[in-house]
Coordinates of C-alpha atoms in Angstrom, one line a residue:
M1 CA 37.8 -65.1 -181.2
R2 CA 38.0 -66.3 -177.7
V3 CA 40.7 -68.1 -175.9
T4 CA 41.6 -69.3 -172.6
A5 CA 44.2 -68.7 -170.6
N6 CA 46.8 -71.2 -169.7
Q7 CA 48.5 -71.6 -166.6
G8 CA 50.6 -68.5 -165.8
D9 CA 49.6 -66.4 -169.1
T10 CA 49.6 -62.8 -169.1
V11 CA 47.8 -60.7 -171.9
D12 CA 51.2 -60.1 -173.5
Q13 CA 51.9 -63.7 -173.8
I14 CA 48.4 -64.4 -175.3
C15 CA 49.0 -61.6 -177.6
Q16 CA 52.4 -62.9 -178.7
R17 CA 51.0 -66.2 -179.1
H18 CA 48.1 -65.3 -181.2
Y19 CA 49.2 -62.2 -183.0
G20 CA 53.0 -62.7 -183.2
R21 CA 53.5 -59.4 -181.6
T22 CA 52.5 -57.1 -178.7
A23 CA 52.7 -53.5 -180.0
G24 CA 49.6 -51.6 -180.3
I25 CA 47.7 -54.8 -179.5
T26 CA 47.6 -55.5 -176.1
E27 CA 45.7 -52.1 -175.2
Q28 CA 43.2 -53.3 -177.8
V29 CA 42.6 -56.6 -175.7
Y30 CA 42.2 -54.9 -172.7
A31 CA 39.6 -52.5 -174.3
A32 CA 37.7 -55.7 -175.7
N33 CA 37.7 -57.1 -172.0
P34 CA 36.4 -54.7 -169.4
G35 CA 37.5 -56.0 -166.0
L36 CA 40.3 -58.2 -167.6
A37 CA 43.1 -55.6 -165.8
D38 CA 41.6 -56.3 -162.6
L39 CA 42.6 -59.9 -162.6
G40 CA 46.3 -58.8 -162.2
P41 CA 49.1 -59.5 -164.1
I42 CA 49.2 -63.0 -164.5
L43 CA 45.6 -64.2 -165.7
P44 CA 43.7 -67.1 -163.6
L45 CA 43.6 -70.3 -165.1
G46 CA 41.0 -71.0 -167.9
T47 CA 40.1 -67.0 -168.0
A48 CA 38.3 -66.4 -171.1
V49 CA 39.8 -63.6 -173.3
T50 CA 38.2 -62.1 -176.3
L51 CA 40.7 -61.2 -179.0
P52 CA 39.6 -58.5 -181.4
P53 CA 40.4 -58.5 -185.0
L54 CA 43.8 -57.1 -186.1
P55 CA 43.0 -53.6 -187.7
T56 CA 44.2 -53.6 -191.4
Q57 CA 46.1 -51.0 -193.0
P58 CA 45.1 -49.2 -196.1
A59 CA 47.2 -49.9 -198.9
G60 CA 49.9 -47.5 -199.2
S61 CA 49.7 -46.4 -195.5
D62 CA 53.2 -47.8 -194.7
R63 CA 54.8 -46.2 -191.5
Q64 CA 58.2 -44.5 -192.7
L65 CA 61.1 -45.5 -190.4
V66 CA 63.5 -42.9 -188.8
N67 CA 66.9 -43.7 -188.0
L68 CA 68.4 -41.8 -185.4
W69 CA 72.2 -42.7 -186.0
D70 CA 73.9 -43.0 -189.4

């Protein structure tokens, strides 16, 4: 999917808006868009950004949460 950056958009904002999160996705977006990081933290208005599909986790591969404090 391709989206166009709005005024003042960052890659994190685009990921949050389209995926609902940024963790582990921002890096994938940069990998799918060579040279995007060279544009700086705030993307120029109208910059085309390719959004890769989210990887799907196989059934039963849920991550176990670790609680550091009781």
